[in-house]
mmCIF file of C-alpha atoms in Angstrom:
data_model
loop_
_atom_site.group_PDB
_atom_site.id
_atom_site.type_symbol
_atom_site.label_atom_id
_atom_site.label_comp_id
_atom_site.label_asym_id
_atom_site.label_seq_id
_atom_site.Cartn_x
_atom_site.Cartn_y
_atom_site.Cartn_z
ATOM 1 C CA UNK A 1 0.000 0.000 0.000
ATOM 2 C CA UNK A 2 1.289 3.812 -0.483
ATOM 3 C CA UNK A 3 2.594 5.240 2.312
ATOM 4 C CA UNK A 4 0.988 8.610 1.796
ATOM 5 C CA UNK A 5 -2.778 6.348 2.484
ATOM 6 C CA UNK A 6 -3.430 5.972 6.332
ATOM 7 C CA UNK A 7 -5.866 3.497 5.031
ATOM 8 C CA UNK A 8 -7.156 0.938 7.757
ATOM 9 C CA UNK A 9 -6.012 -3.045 7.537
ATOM 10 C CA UNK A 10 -10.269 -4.301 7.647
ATOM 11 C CA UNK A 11 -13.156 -1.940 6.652
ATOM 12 C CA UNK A 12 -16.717 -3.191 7.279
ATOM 13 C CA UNK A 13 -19.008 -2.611 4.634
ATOM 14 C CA UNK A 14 -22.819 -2.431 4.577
ATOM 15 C CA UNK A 15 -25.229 -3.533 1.368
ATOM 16 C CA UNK A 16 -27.554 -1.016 1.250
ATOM 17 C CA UNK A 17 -29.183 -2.511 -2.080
ATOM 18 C CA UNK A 18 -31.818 -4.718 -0.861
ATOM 19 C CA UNK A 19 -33.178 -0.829 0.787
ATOM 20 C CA UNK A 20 -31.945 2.096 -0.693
ATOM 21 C CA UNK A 21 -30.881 -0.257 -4.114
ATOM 22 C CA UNK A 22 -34.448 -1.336 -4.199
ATOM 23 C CA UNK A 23 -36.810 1.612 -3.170
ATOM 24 C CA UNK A 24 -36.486 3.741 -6.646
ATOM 25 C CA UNK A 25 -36.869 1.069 -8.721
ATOM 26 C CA UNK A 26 -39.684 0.938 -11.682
ATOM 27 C CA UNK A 27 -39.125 -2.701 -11.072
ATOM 28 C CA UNK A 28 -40.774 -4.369 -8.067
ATOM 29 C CA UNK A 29 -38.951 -7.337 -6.794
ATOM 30 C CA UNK A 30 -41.103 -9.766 -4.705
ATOM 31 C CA UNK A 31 -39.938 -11.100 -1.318
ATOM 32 C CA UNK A 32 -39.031 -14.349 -2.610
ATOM 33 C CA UNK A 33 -36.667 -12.422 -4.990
ATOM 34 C CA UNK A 34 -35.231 -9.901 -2.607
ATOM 35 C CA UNK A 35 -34.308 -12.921 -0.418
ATOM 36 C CA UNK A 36 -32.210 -15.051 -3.148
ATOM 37 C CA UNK A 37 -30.449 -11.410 -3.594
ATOM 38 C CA UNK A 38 -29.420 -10.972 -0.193
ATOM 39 C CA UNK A 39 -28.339 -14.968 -0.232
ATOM 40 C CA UNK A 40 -26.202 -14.656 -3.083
ATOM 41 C CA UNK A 41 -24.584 -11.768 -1.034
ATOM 42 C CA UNK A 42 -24.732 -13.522 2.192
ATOM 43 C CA UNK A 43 -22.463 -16.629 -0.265
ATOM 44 C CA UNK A 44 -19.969 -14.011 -0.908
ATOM 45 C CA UNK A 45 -19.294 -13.348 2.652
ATOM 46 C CA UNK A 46 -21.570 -9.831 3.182
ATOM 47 C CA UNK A 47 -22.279 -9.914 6.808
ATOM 48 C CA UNK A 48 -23.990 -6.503 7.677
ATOM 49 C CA UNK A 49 -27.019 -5.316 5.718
ATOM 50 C CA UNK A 50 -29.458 -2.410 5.383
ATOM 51 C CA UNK A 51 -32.500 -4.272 4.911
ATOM 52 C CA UNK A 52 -35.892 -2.627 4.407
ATOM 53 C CA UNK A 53 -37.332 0.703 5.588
ATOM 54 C CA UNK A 54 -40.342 0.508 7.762
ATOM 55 C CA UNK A 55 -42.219 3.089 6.348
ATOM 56 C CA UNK A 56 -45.524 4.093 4.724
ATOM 57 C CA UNK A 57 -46.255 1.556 1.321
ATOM 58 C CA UNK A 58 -47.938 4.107 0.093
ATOM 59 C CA UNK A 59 -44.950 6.353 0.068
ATOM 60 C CA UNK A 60 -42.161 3.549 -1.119
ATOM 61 C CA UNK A 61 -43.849 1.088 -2.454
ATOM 62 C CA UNK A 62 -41.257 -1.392 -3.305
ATOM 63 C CA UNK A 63 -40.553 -1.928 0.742
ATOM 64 C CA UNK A 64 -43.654 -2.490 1.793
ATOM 65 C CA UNK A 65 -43.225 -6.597 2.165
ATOM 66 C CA UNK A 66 -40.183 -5.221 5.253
ATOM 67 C CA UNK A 67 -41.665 -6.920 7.881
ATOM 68 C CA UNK A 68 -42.231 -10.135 5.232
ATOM 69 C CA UNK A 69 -38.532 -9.731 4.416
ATOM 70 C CA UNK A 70 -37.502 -9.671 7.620
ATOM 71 C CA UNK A 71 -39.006 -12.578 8.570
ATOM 72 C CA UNK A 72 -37.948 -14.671 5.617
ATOM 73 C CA UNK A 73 -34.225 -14.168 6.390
ATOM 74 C CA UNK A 74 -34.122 -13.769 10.266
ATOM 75 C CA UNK A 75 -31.954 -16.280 11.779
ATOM 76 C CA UNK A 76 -29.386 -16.010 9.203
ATOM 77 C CA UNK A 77 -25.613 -16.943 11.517
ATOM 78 C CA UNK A 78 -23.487 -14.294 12.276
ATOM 79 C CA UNK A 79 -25.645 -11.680 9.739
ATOM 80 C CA UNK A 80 -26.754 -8.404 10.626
ATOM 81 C CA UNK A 81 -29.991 -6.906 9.425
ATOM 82 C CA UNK A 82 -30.639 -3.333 10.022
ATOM 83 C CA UNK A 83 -33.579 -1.049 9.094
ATOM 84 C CA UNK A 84 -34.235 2.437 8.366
ATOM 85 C CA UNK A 85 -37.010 3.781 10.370
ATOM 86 C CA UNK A 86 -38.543 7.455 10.056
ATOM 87 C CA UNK A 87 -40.481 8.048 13.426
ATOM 88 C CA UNK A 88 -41.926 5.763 16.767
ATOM 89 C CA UNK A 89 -44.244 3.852 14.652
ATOM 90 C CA UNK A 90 -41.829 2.710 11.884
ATOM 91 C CA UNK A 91 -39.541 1.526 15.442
ATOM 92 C CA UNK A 92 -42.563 -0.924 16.600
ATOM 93 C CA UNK A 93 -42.906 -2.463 13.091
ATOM 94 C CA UNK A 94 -39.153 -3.043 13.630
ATOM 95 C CA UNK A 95 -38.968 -4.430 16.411
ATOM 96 C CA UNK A 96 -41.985 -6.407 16.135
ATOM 97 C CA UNK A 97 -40.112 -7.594 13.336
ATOM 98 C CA UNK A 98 -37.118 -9.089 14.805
ATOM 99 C CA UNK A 99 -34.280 -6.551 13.825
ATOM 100 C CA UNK A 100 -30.787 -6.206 14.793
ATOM 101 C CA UNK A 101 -30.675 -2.537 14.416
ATOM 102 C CA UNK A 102 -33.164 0.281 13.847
ATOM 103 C CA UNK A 103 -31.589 2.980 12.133
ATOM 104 C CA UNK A 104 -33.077 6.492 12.512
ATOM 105 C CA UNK A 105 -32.818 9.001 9.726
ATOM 106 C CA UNK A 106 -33.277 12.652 9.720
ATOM 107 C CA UNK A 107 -32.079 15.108 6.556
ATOM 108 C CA UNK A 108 -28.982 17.554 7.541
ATOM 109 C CA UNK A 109 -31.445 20.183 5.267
ATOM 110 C CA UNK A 110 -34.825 20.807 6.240
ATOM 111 C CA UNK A 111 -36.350 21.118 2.806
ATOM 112 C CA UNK A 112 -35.500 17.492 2.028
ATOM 113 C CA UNK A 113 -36.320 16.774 5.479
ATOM 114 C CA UNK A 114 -39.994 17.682 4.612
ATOM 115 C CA UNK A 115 -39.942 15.802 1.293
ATOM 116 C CA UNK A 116 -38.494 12.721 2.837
ATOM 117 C CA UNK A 117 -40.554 12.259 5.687
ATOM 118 C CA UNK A 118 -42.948 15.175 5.584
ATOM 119 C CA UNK A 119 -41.506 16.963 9.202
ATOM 120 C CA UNK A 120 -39.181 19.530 10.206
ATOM 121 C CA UNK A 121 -35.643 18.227 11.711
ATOM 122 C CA UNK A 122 -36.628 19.285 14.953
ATOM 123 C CA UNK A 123 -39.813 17.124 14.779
ATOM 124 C CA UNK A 124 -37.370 14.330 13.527
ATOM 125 C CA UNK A 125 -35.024 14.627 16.235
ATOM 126 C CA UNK A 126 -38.015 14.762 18.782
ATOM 127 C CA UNK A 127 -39.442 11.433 18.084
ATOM 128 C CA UNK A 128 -35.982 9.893 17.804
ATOM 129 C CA UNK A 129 -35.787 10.211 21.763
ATOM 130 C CA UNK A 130 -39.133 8.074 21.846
ATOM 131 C CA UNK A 131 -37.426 5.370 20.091
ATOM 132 C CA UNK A 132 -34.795 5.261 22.283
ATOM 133 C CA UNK A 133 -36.805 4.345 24.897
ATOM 134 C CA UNK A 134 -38.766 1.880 23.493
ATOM 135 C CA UNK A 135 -35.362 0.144 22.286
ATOM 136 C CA UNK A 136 -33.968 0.323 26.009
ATOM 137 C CA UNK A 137 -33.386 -3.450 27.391
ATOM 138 C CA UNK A 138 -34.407 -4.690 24.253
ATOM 139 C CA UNK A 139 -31.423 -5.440 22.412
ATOM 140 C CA UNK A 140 -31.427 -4.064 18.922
ATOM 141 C CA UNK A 141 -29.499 -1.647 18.670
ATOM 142 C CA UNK A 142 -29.643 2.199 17.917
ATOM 143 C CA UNK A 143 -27.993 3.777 14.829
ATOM 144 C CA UNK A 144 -28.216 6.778 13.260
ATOM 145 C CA UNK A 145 -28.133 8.396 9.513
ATOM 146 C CA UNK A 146 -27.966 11.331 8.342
ATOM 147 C CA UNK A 147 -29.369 12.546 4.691
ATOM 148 C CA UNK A 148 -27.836 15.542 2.498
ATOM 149 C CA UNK A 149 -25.009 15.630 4.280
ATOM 150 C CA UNK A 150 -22.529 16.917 1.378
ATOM 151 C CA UNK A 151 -25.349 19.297 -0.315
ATOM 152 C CA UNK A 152 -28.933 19.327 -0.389
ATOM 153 C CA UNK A 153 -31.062 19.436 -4.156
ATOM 154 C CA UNK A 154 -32.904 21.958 -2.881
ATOM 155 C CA UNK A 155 -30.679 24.498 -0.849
ATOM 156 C CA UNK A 156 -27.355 24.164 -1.629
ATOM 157 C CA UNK A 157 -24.344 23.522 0.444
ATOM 158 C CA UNK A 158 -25.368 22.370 3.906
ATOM 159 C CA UNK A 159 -23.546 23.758 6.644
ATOM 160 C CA UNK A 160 -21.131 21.025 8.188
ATOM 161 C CA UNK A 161 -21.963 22.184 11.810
ATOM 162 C CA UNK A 162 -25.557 21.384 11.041
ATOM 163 C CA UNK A 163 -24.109 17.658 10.787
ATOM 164 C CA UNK A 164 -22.486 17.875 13.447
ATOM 165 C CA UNK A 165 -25.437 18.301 15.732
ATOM 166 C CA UNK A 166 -27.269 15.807 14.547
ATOM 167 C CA UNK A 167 -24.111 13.291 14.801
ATOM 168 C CA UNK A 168 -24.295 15.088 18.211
ATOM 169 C CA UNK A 169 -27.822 14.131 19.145
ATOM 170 C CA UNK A 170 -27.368 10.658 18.233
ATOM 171 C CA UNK A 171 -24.301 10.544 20.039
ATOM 172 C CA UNK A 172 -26.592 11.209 22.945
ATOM 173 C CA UNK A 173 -29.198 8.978 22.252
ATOM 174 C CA UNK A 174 -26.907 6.433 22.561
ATOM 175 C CA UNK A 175 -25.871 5.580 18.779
ATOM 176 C CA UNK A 176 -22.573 4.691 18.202
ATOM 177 C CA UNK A 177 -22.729 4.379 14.293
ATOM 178 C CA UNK A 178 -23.428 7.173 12.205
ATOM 179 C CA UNK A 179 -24.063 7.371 8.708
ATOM 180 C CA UNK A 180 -22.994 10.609 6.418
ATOM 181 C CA UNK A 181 -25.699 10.169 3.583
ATOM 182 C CA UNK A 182 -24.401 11.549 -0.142
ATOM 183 C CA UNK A 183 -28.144 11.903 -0.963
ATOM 184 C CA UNK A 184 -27.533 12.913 -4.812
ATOM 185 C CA UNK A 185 -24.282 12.398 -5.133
ATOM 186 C CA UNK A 186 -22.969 16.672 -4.204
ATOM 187 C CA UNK A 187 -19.541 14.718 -1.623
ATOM 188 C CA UNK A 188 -16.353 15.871 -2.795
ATOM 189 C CA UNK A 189 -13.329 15.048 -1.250
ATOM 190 C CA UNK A 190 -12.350 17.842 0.270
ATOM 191 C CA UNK A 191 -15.521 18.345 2.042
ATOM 192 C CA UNK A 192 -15.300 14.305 3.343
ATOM 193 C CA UNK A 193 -12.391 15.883 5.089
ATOM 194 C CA UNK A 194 -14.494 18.946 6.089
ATOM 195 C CA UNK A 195 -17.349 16.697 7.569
ATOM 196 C CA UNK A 196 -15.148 13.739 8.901
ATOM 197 C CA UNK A 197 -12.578 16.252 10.771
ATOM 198 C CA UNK A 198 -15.695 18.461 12.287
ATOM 199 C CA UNK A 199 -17.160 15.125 13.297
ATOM 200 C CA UNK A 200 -13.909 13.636 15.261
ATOM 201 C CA UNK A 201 -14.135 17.222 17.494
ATOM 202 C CA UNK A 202 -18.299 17.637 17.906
ATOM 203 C CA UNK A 203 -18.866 13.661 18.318
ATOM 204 C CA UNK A 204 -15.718 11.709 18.791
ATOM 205 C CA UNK A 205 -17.570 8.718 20.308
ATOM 206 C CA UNK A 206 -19.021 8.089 16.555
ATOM 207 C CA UNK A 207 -17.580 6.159 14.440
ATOM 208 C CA UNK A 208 -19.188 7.176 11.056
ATOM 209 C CA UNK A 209 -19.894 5.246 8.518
ATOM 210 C CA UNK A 210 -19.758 6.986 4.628
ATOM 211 C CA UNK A 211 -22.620 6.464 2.138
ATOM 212 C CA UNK A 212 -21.343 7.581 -1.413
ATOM 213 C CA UNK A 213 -23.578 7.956 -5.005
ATOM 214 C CA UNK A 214 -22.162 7.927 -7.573
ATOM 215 C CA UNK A 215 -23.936 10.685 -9.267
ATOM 216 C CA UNK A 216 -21.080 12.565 -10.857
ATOM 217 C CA UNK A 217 -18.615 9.701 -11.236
ATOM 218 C CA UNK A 218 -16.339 10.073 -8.240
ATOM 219 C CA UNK A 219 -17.816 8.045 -5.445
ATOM 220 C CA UNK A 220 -15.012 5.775 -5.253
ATOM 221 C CA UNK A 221 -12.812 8.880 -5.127
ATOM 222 C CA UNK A 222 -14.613 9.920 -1.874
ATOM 223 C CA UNK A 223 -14.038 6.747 -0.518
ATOM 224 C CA UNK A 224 -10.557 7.172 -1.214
ATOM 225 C CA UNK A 225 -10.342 10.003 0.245
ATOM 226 C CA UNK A 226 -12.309 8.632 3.696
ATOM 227 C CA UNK A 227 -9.835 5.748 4.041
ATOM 228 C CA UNK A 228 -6.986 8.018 3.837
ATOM 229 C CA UNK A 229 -8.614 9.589 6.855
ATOM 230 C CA UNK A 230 -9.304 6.207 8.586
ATOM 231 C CA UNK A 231 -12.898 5.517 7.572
ATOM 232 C CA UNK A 232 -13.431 1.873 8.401
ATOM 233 C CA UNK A 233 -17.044 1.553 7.468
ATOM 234 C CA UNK A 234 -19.220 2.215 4.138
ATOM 235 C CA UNK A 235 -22.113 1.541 2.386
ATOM 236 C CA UNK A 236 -22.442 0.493 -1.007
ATOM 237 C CA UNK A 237 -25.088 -1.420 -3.293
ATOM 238 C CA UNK A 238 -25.056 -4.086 -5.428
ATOM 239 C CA UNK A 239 -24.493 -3.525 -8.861
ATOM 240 C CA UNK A 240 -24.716 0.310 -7.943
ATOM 241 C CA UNK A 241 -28.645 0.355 -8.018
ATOM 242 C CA UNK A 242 -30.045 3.171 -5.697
ATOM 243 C CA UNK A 243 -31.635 6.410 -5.644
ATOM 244 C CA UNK A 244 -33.801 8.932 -3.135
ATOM 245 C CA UNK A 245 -37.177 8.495 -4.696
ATOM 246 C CA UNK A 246 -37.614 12.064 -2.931
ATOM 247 C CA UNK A 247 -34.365 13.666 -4.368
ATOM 248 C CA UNK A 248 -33.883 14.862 -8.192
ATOM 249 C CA UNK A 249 -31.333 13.525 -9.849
ATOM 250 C CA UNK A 250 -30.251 10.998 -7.062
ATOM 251 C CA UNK A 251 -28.836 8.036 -8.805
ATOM 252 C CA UNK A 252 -26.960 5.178 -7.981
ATOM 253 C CA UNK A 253 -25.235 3.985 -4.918
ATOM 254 C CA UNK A 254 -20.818 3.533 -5.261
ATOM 255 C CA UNK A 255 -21.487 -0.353 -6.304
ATOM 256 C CA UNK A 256 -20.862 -3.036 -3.887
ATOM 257 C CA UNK A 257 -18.776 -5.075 -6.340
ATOM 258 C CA UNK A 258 -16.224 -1.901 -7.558
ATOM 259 C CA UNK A 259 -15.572 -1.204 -4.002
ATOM 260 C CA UNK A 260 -14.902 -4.466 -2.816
ATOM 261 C CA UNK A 261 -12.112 -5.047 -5.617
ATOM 262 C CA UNK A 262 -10.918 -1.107 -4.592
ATOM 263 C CA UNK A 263 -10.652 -2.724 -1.346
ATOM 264 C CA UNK A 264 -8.998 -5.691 -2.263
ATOM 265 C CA UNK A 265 -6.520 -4.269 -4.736
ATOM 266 C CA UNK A 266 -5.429 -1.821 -1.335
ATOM 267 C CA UNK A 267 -4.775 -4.559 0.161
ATOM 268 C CA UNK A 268 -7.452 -4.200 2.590
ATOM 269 C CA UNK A 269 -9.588 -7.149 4.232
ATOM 270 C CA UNK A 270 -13.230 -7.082 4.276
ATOM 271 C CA UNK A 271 -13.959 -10.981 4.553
ATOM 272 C CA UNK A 272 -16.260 -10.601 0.803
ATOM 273 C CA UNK A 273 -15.516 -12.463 -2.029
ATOM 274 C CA UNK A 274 -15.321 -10.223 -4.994
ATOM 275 C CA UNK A 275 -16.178 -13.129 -7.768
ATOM 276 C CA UNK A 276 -19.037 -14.064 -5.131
ATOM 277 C CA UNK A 277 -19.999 -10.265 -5.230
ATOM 278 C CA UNK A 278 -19.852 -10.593 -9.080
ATOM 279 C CA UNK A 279 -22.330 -13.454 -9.174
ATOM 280 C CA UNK A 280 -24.776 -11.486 -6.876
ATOM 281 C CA UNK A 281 -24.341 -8.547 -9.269
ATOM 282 C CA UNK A 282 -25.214 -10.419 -12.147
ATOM 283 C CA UNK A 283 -27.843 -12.156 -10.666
ATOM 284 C CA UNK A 284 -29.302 -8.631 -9.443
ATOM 285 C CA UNK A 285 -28.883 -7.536 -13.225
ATOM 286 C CA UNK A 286 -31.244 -10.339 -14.234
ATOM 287 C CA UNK A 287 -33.899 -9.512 -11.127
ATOM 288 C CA UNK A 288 -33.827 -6.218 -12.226
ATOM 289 C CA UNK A 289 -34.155 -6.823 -16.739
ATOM 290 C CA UNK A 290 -31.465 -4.432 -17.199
ATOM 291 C CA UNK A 291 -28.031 -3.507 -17.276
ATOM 292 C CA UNK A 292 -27.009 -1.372 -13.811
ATOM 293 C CA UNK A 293 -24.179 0.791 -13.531
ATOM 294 C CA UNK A 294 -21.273 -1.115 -12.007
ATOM 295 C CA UNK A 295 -18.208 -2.138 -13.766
ATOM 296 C CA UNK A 296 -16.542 -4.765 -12.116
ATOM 297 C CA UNK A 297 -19.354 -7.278 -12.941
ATOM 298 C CA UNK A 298 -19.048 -5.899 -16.459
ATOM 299 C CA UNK A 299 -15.331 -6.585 -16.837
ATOM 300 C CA UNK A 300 -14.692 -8.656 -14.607
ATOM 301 C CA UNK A 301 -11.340 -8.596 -12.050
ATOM 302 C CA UNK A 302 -7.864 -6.807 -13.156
ATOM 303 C CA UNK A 303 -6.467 -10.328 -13.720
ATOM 304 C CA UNK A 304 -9.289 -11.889 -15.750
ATOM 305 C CA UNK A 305 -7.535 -13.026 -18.933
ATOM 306 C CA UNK A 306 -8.906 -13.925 -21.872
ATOM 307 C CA UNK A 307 -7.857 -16.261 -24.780
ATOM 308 C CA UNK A 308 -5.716 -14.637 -27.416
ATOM 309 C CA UNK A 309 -6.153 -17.073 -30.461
ATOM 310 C CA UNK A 310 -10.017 -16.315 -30.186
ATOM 311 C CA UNK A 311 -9.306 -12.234 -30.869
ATOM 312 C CA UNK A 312 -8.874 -11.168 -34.107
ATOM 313 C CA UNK A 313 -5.194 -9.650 -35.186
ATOM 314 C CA UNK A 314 -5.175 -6.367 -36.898
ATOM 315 C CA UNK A 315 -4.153 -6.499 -40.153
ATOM 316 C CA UNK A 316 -2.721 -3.627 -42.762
#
């Protein structure tokens, strides 16, 4: 590895596609489907997941079978299932459920905020401390994310200390994972530094976990840039499917597959199989009836020869 990249020996990585992969899609994958996804990915050694949102069908449609999925999949060894929840009521389906984590989430810009999940931040943050207490003594655990963290559609650049009280108030609620949302794909590098340094002085008992798009074409830059500050954990989908169905222009998630061979060619462990990854990502390609964004699954690993008798010479 260069010496000039502080980058950590193990990063943990999340797959976010069976939620935020899923919940854009024209496509509507049943549970049955969803399930032989998050197998494949389980085969390739993907331990932690983002599984479902509890939230209104009406609103996402394509997650409204969470409690179905849940149930389908609990019991899975030594896998972690964690779901996005918006307010007290989303919590109960959750934990009704059988969930390892709830995750709250709460927009670092109030107009996206209000499209997401129709409420200021302040009303946000005010129901979050009713979760907490219904999660006390019962074992799942509390995490936190945070939307429109790098730049909102609507307003702009979002003031980093705005973050940082939210990473704050989670810190107080007891969360010890936090995760820095790139809702439509505005993170740069230099403000991954900006967020990630303000972070380490307002919440230093977080350890935050970075959620790149790929929007403009550097999200694998970003996480570049987060390892060579010591990021250990990320969030990624498979194939790079994902989107804010309440954010213009929010395309895909990094894709699981491209950062696992980034990983891998750093030298860095994550316990995930990258031809394992590739199967999954095809497989998710056929689920889905089109081609998705990602490369690796496209071409394959650096190595991957191919026969040279069967490509025609150039002649003239």
């Amino acid at each position: 590895m260069h010496e000039a990249i502080r980058a950590p020996r193990r990063v943990h990585v999340t797959e976010v596609g069976p939620r935020d992969g899923l919940q854009n899609e024209k496509v509507l994958l049943s549970t049955k489907h969803k399930a032989e996804l998050v197998r494949a990915l389980m085969a390739a050694g993907m331990r932690e997941f983002e599984l479902t949102s509890f939230v209104s069908p009406r609103a996402v449609p394509a997650l409204a079978d969470a409690a179905e999925l849940v149930a389908e999949l609990k019991g899975s060894d030594g896998v972690h299932f964690s779901a996005l929840v918006p307010n007290l009521r989303g919590a109960e389906r959750a934990l009704e459920a059988g969930v390892d984590s709830v995750v709250l989430f709460v927009s670092a810009s109030e107009s996206h905020n209000a499209k997401n999940v129709n409420a200021s931040i302040g009303e946000s943050l005010t129901s979050f401390e009713q979760v907490a207490r219904l999660l006390e003594g019962s074992g799942v655990e509390l995490r936190g994310a945070i939307a429109t963290c790098f730049g909102c559609p609507f307003e702009g650049d979002v003031d980093v200390a705005a973050v940082g009280r939210i990473a704050r108030y989670f810190a107080d609620l007891g969360a010890r994972h936090v995760s820095l949302g790139d809702t439509t794909g505005m993170a740069t590098p230099p403000l991954v530094v900006e967020r990630i340094v303000h972070l380490r002085e307002v919440a230093p008992d977080i350890s935050p976990t970075l959620h790149f798009h790929n929007t403009r074409g550097i999200g694998l830059a970003n996480v570049m840039q987060g390892l060579a500050l010591g990021v250990d954990r990320y969030e990624s989908s498979i194939g790079g499917l994902g989107g804010c169905p309440f954010a213009p222009g929010a395309t895909g998630n990094i894709a699981s597959e491209d950062l696992i061979y980034l990983l891998g060619e750093m030298g860095i462990e994550t316990g995930i199989d990258l031809d394992g990854m590739i199967a999954a990502a095809r497989l998710a390609t056929r689920l889905m009836g089109r081609p998705l964004p990602a490369q690796v699954s496209k071409a394959g690993p650096r190595l991957s020869l191919s026969d040279c008798t069967a490509v025609a010479t150039a002649k003239g």
